[in-house]
């Protein structure tokens, strides 16, 4: 049975933006993120009376559903790059953000989820491990691997110096 508790509605209204952002970062697809969040909020509504930490519950559902969807569709490969859009002021910063998001999307789902939960959502290693259903050591390892990969992908290209005449 779905809850009619006003506390549930208050929770959704106050946390929806943060949870949507986490879902988008975790999966890299705004439409899929909306679907994941909606499923997680429905699951929360169904268990509202028994859930003690609703934000952690929703994050866990989002993460597990994302992994489940990834497993079903991992044979699909996007071959065309996302088209660039015209950007006014702050173009360099946005280009760098786009580059970071592209590298983030290229990470394996578990590494991406660990980074999003640890660094974008600012959860502790223990909280991240709980959401992901893994050991704290696994979170540390996943974050280490993901950060190393992101560093190697985001290294600024070195310019070749010209000899002075």
PDB file of C-alpha atoms in Angstrom:
ATOM      1  CA  UNK A   1       0.000   0.000   0.000  1.00  0.00           C
ATOM      2  CA  UNK A   2       1.313   3.444  -0.924  1.00  0.00           C
ATOM      3  CA  UNK A   3       1.595   5.929   1.938  1.00  0.00           C
ATOM      4  CA  UNK A   4      -0.429   9.099   2.372  1.00  0.00           C
ATOM      5  CA  UNK A   5       1.827  10.316   5.186  1.00  0.00           C
ATOM      6  CA  UNK A   6       2.581  14.037   4.812  1.00  0.00           C
ATOM      7  CA  UNK A   7       6.146  13.337   5.986  1.00  0.00           C
ATOM      8  CA  UNK A   8       6.693  11.310   2.811  1.00  0.00           C
ATOM      9  CA  UNK A   9       5.555  14.207   0.633  1.00  0.00           C
ATOM     10  CA  UNK A  10       7.769  16.580   2.601  1.00  0.00           C
ATOM     11  CA  UNK A  11      10.747  14.246   2.153  1.00  0.00           C
ATOM     12  CA  UNK A  12      10.177  13.994  -1.604  1.00  0.00           C
ATOM     13  CA  UNK A  13       9.840  17.754  -2.010  1.00  0.00           C
ATOM     14  CA  UNK A  14      12.944  18.512   0.046  1.00  0.00           C
ATOM     15  CA  UNK A  15      15.249  15.793  -1.347  1.00  0.00           C
ATOM     16  CA  UNK A  16      14.059  15.319  -4.922  1.00  0.00           C
ATOM     17  CA  UNK A  17      16.627  17.662  -6.510  1.00  0.00           C
ATOM     18  CA  UNK A  18      19.602  16.081  -4.718  1.00  0.00           C
ATOM     19  CA  UNK A  19      18.445  12.568  -5.483  1.00  0.00           C
ATOM     20  CA  UNK A  20      17.776  13.436  -9.141  1.00  0.00           C
ATOM     21  CA  UNK A  21      21.303  14.876  -9.436  1.00  0.00           C
ATOM     22  CA  UNK A  22      22.796  11.735  -7.900  1.00  0.00           C
ATOM     23  CA  UNK A  23      20.814   9.522 -10.280  1.00  0.00           C
ATOM     24  CA  UNK A  24      21.904  11.594 -13.295  1.00  0.00           C
ATOM     25  CA  UNK A  25      25.542  11.447 -12.294  1.00  0.00           C
ATOM     26  CA  UNK A  26      25.317   7.753 -11.578  1.00  0.00           C
ATOM     27  CA  UNK A  27      23.856   6.772 -14.933  1.00  0.00           C
ATOM     28  CA  UNK A  28      24.769   9.654 -17.261  1.00  0.00           C
ATOM     29  CA  UNK A  29      21.333   9.720 -18.867  1.00  0.00           C
ATOM     30  CA  UNK A  30      18.752  12.280 -17.670  1.00  0.00           C
ATOM     31  CA  UNK A  31      15.773  10.246 -18.872  1.00  0.00           C
ATOM     32  CA  UNK A  32      17.002   7.042 -17.273  1.00  0.00           C
ATOM     33  CA  UNK A  33      17.766   9.000 -14.094  1.00  0.00           C
ATOM     34  CA  UNK A  34      14.159  10.204 -13.933  1.00  0.00           C
ATOM     35  CA  UNK A  35      12.917   6.630 -14.337  1.00  0.00           C
ATOM     36  CA  UNK A  36      15.296   5.345 -11.659  1.00  0.00           C
ATOM     37  CA  UNK A  37      14.271   8.086  -9.228  1.00  0.00           C
ATOM     38  CA  UNK A  38      10.590   7.486  -9.854  1.00  0.00           C
ATOM     39  CA  UNK A  39      10.974   3.750  -9.208  1.00  0.00           C
ATOM     40  CA  UNK A  40      12.951   4.436  -6.048  1.00  0.00           C
ATOM     41  CA  UNK A  41      10.361   6.897  -4.732  1.00  0.00           C
ATOM     42  CA  UNK A  42       7.535   4.445  -5.423  1.00  0.00           C
ATOM     43  CA  UNK A  43       9.476   1.735  -3.574  1.00  0.00           C
ATOM     44  CA  UNK A  44       9.982   4.159  -0.686  1.00  0.00           C
ATOM     45  CA  UNK A  45       6.280   5.046  -0.603  1.00  0.00           C
ATOM     46  CA  UNK A  46       5.405   1.368  -0.385  1.00  0.00           C
ATOM     47  CA  UNK A  47       7.752   0.841   2.586  1.00  0.00           C
ATOM     48  CA  UNK A  48       7.599   4.331   4.144  1.00  0.00           C
ATOM     49  CA  UNK A  49       6.475   3.136   7.578  1.00  0.00           C
ATOM     50  CA  UNK A  50       9.377   0.694   7.978  1.00  0.00           C
ATOM     51  CA  UNK A  51      12.230   2.742   6.465  1.00  0.00           C
ATOM     52  CA  UNK A  52      14.394   4.525   9.029  1.00  0.00           C
ATOM     53  CA  UNK A  53      16.786   6.287   6.618  1.00  0.00           C
ATOM     54  CA  UNK A  54      14.766   7.232   3.529  1.00  0.00           C
ATOM     55  CA  UNK A  55      17.587   9.017   1.679  1.00  0.00           C
ATOM     56  CA  UNK A  56      19.885   6.002   2.005  1.00  0.00           C
ATOM     57  CA  UNK A  57      17.024   3.705   0.985  1.00  0.00           C
ATOM     58  CA  UNK A  58      16.341   5.724  -2.189  1.00  0.00           C
ATOM     59  CA  UNK A  59      20.046   5.856  -3.114  1.00  0.00           C
ATOM     60  CA  UNK A  60      20.325   2.100  -2.638  1.00  0.00           C
ATOM     61  CA  UNK A  61      17.294   1.444  -4.855  1.00  0.00           C
ATOM     62  CA  UNK A  62      18.650   3.820  -7.529  1.00  0.00           C
ATOM     63  CA  UNK A  63      22.067   2.144  -7.466  1.00  0.00           C
ATOM     64  CA  UNK A  64      20.717  -1.397  -7.577  1.00  0.00           C
ATOM     65  CA  UNK A  65      18.189  -0.628 -10.320  1.00  0.00           C
ATOM     66  CA  UNK A  66      20.921   1.081 -12.363  1.00  0.00           C
ATOM     67  CA  UNK A  67      23.151  -1.974 -12.107  1.00  0.00           C
ATOM     68  CA  UNK A  68      20.224  -4.202 -13.027  1.00  0.00           C
ATOM     69  CA  UNK A  69      19.404  -2.080 -16.106  1.00  0.00           C
ATOM     70  CA  UNK A  70      23.075  -1.941 -17.055  1.00  0.00           C
ATOM     71  CA  UNK A  71      23.321  -5.738 -16.973  1.00  0.00           C
ATOM     72  CA  UNK A  72      20.308  -6.071 -19.263  1.00  0.00           C
ATOM     73  CA  UNK A  73      21.548  -3.492 -21.766  1.00  0.00           C
ATOM     74  CA  UNK A  74      25.330  -3.701 -21.601  1.00  0.00           C
ATOM     75  CA  UNK A  75      25.534  -4.999 -25.135  1.00  0.00           C
ATOM     76  CA  UNK A  76      24.312  -1.659 -26.463  1.00  0.00           C
ATOM     77  CA  UNK A  77      27.096   0.720 -27.431  1.00  0.00           C
ATOM     78  CA  UNK A  78      26.581   4.393 -28.148  1.00  0.00           C
ATOM     79  CA  UNK A  79      28.705   5.152 -31.171  1.00  0.00           C
ATOM     80  CA  UNK A  80      27.874   8.780 -31.904  1.00  0.00           C
ATOM     81  CA  UNK A  81      29.230  11.521 -29.663  1.00  0.00           C
ATOM     82  CA  UNK A  82      26.786  13.865 -28.004  1.00  0.00           C
ATOM     83  CA  UNK A  83      26.418  16.948 -30.199  1.00  0.00           C
ATOM     84  CA  UNK A  84      28.043  20.106 -28.905  1.00  0.00           C
ATOM     85  CA  UNK A  85      25.850  22.980 -27.988  1.00  0.00           C
ATOM     86  CA  UNK A  86      26.640  26.653 -28.338  1.00  0.00           C
ATOM     87  CA  UNK A  87      27.779  28.126 -25.041  1.00  0.00           C
ATOM     88  CA  UNK A  88      28.175  31.787 -24.146  1.00  0.00           C
ATOM     89  CA  UNK A  89      30.135  33.005 -21.133  1.00  0.00           C
ATOM     90  CA  UNK A  90      31.950  30.341 -19.148  1.00  0.00           C
ATOM     91  CA  UNK A  91      32.483  28.141 -22.171  1.00  0.00           C
ATOM     92  CA  UNK A  92      35.821  26.819 -20.968  1.00  0.00           C
ATOM     93  CA  UNK A  93      34.446  25.816 -17.583  1.00  0.00           C
ATOM     94  CA  UNK A  94      31.462  24.138 -19.175  1.00  0.00           C
ATOM     95  CA  UNK A  95      33.662  22.359 -21.684  1.00  0.00           C
ATOM     96  CA  UNK A  96      35.744  21.036 -18.807  1.00  0.00           C
ATOM     97  CA  UNK A  97      32.550  19.983 -16.991  1.00  0.00           C
ATOM     98  CA  UNK A  98      31.396  18.199 -20.150  1.00  0.00           C
ATOM     99  CA  UNK A  99      34.779  16.498 -20.399  1.00  0.00           C
ATOM    100  CA  UNK A 100      34.580  15.398 -16.750  1.00  0.00           C
ATOM    101  CA  UNK A 101      31.021  14.109 -17.247  1.00  0.00           C
ATOM    102  CA  UNK A 102      32.082  12.242 -20.397  1.00  0.00           C
ATOM    103  CA  UNK A 103      34.911  10.527 -18.541  1.00  0.00           C
ATOM    104  CA  UNK A 104      32.564   9.842 -15.622  1.00  0.00           C
ATOM    105  CA  UNK A 105      30.083   8.198 -18.029  1.00  0.00           C
ATOM    106  CA  UNK A 106      32.890   6.047 -19.451  1.00  0.00           C
ATOM    107  CA  UNK A 107      33.638   4.474 -16.060  1.00  0.00           C
ATOM    108  CA  UNK A 108      32.201   1.065 -15.229  1.00  0.00           C
ATOM    109  CA  UNK A 109      28.907   1.403 -13.312  1.00  0.00           C
ATOM    110  CA  UNK A 110      30.289   0.344  -9.916  1.00  0.00           C
ATOM    111  CA  UNK A 111      33.229   2.754 -10.127  1.00  0.00           C
ATOM    112  CA  UNK A 112      30.920   5.558 -11.270  1.00  0.00           C
ATOM    113  CA  UNK A 113      28.470   4.865  -8.457  1.00  0.00           C
ATOM    114  CA  UNK A 114      31.254   4.810  -5.855  1.00  0.00           C
ATOM    115  CA  UNK A 115      32.587   8.185  -7.068  1.00  0.00           C
ATOM    116  CA  UNK A 116      29.158   9.787  -7.220  1.00  0.00           C
ATOM    117  CA  UNK A 117      28.176   8.598  -3.762  1.00  0.00           C
ATOM    118  CA  UNK A 118      31.552   9.412  -2.149  1.00  0.00           C
ATOM    119  CA  UNK A 119      32.467  12.696  -3.774  1.00  0.00           C
ATOM    120  CA  UNK A 120      29.370  14.205  -5.371  1.00  0.00           C
ATOM    121  CA  UNK A 121      26.940  13.132  -2.643  1.00  0.00           C
ATOM    122  CA  UNK A 122      29.599  13.435   0.096  1.00  0.00           C
ATOM    123  CA  UNK A 123      28.782  10.130   1.779  1.00  0.00           C
ATOM    124  CA  UNK A 124      31.343   8.465   4.019  1.00  0.00           C
ATOM    125  CA  UNK A 125      33.040   5.276   2.881  1.00  0.00           C
ATOM    126  CA  UNK A 126      30.839   3.313   5.278  1.00  0.00           C
ATOM    127  CA  UNK A 127      27.644   4.953   3.989  1.00  0.00           C
ATOM    128  CA  UNK A 128      28.724   4.358   0.389  1.00  0.00           C
ATOM    129  CA  UNK A 129      29.474   0.712   1.185  1.00  0.00           C
ATOM    130  CA  UNK A 130      26.036   0.338   2.758  1.00  0.00           C
ATOM    131  CA  UNK A 131      24.249   1.845  -0.238  1.00  0.00           C
ATOM    132  CA  UNK A 132      26.216  -0.314  -2.667  1.00  0.00           C
ATOM    133  CA  UNK A 133      25.976  -3.451  -0.529  1.00  0.00           C
ATOM    134  CA  UNK A 134      29.746  -3.984  -0.499  1.00  0.00           C
ATOM    135  CA  UNK A 135      32.611  -3.812   2.003  1.00  0.00           C
ATOM    136  CA  UNK A 136      34.312  -0.522   2.847  1.00  0.00           C
ATOM    137  CA  UNK A 137      37.511  -1.870   1.285  1.00  0.00           C
ATOM    138  CA  UNK A 138      35.665  -2.399  -1.977  1.00  0.00           C
ATOM    139  CA  UNK A 139      34.514   1.222  -1.933  1.00  0.00           C
ATOM    140  CA  UNK A 140      38.096   2.363  -1.363  1.00  0.00           C
ATOM    141  CA  UNK A 141      39.333   0.185  -4.202  1.00  0.00           C
ATOM    142  CA  UNK A 142      36.590   1.283  -6.610  1.00  0.00           C
ATOM    143  CA  UNK A 143      37.213   4.966  -5.812  1.00  0.00           C
ATOM    144  CA  UNK A 144      40.965   4.558  -6.195  1.00  0.00           C
ATOM    145  CA  UNK A 145      40.597   2.871  -9.573  1.00  0.00           C
ATOM    146  CA  UNK A 146      38.038   5.410 -10.781  1.00  0.00           C
ATOM    147  CA  UNK A 147      40.066   8.437  -9.684  1.00  0.00           C
ATOM    148  CA  UNK A 148      43.186   7.013 -11.318  1.00  0.00           C
ATOM    149  CA  UNK A 149      41.320   6.453 -14.561  1.00  0.00           C
ATOM    150  CA  UNK A 150      39.777   9.919 -14.481  1.00  0.00           C
ATOM    151  CA  UNK A 151      43.182  11.497 -13.834  1.00  0.00           C
ATOM    152  CA  UNK A 152      44.720   9.692 -16.781  1.00  0.00           C
ATOM    153  CA  UNK A 153      41.810  10.638 -19.060  1.00  0.00           C
ATOM    154  CA  UNK A 154      41.684  14.271 -17.952  1.00  0.00           C
ATOM    155  CA  UNK A 155      45.395  15.072 -18.179  1.00  0.00           C
ATOM    156  CA  UNK A 156      45.744  18.383 -19.982  1.00  0.00           C
ATOM    157  CA  UNK A 157      47.386  17.934 -23.361  1.00  0.00           C
ATOM    158  CA  UNK A 158      50.977  19.105 -23.309  1.00  0.00           C
ATOM    159  CA  UNK A 159      51.925  21.777 -25.749  1.00  0.00           C
ATOM    160  CA  UNK A 160      54.964  21.339 -27.883  1.00  0.00           C
ATOM    161  CA  UNK A 161      57.370  24.248 -27.409  1.00  0.00           C
ATOM    162  CA  UNK A 162      58.925  25.950 -30.427  1.00  0.00           C
ATOM    163  CA  UNK A 163      62.612  26.606 -30.636  1.00  0.00           C
ATOM    164  CA  UNK A 164      63.416  30.261 -30.418  1.00  0.00           C
ATOM    165  CA  UNK A 165      65.316  31.683 -33.313  1.00  0.00           C
TER     166      UNK A 165
END
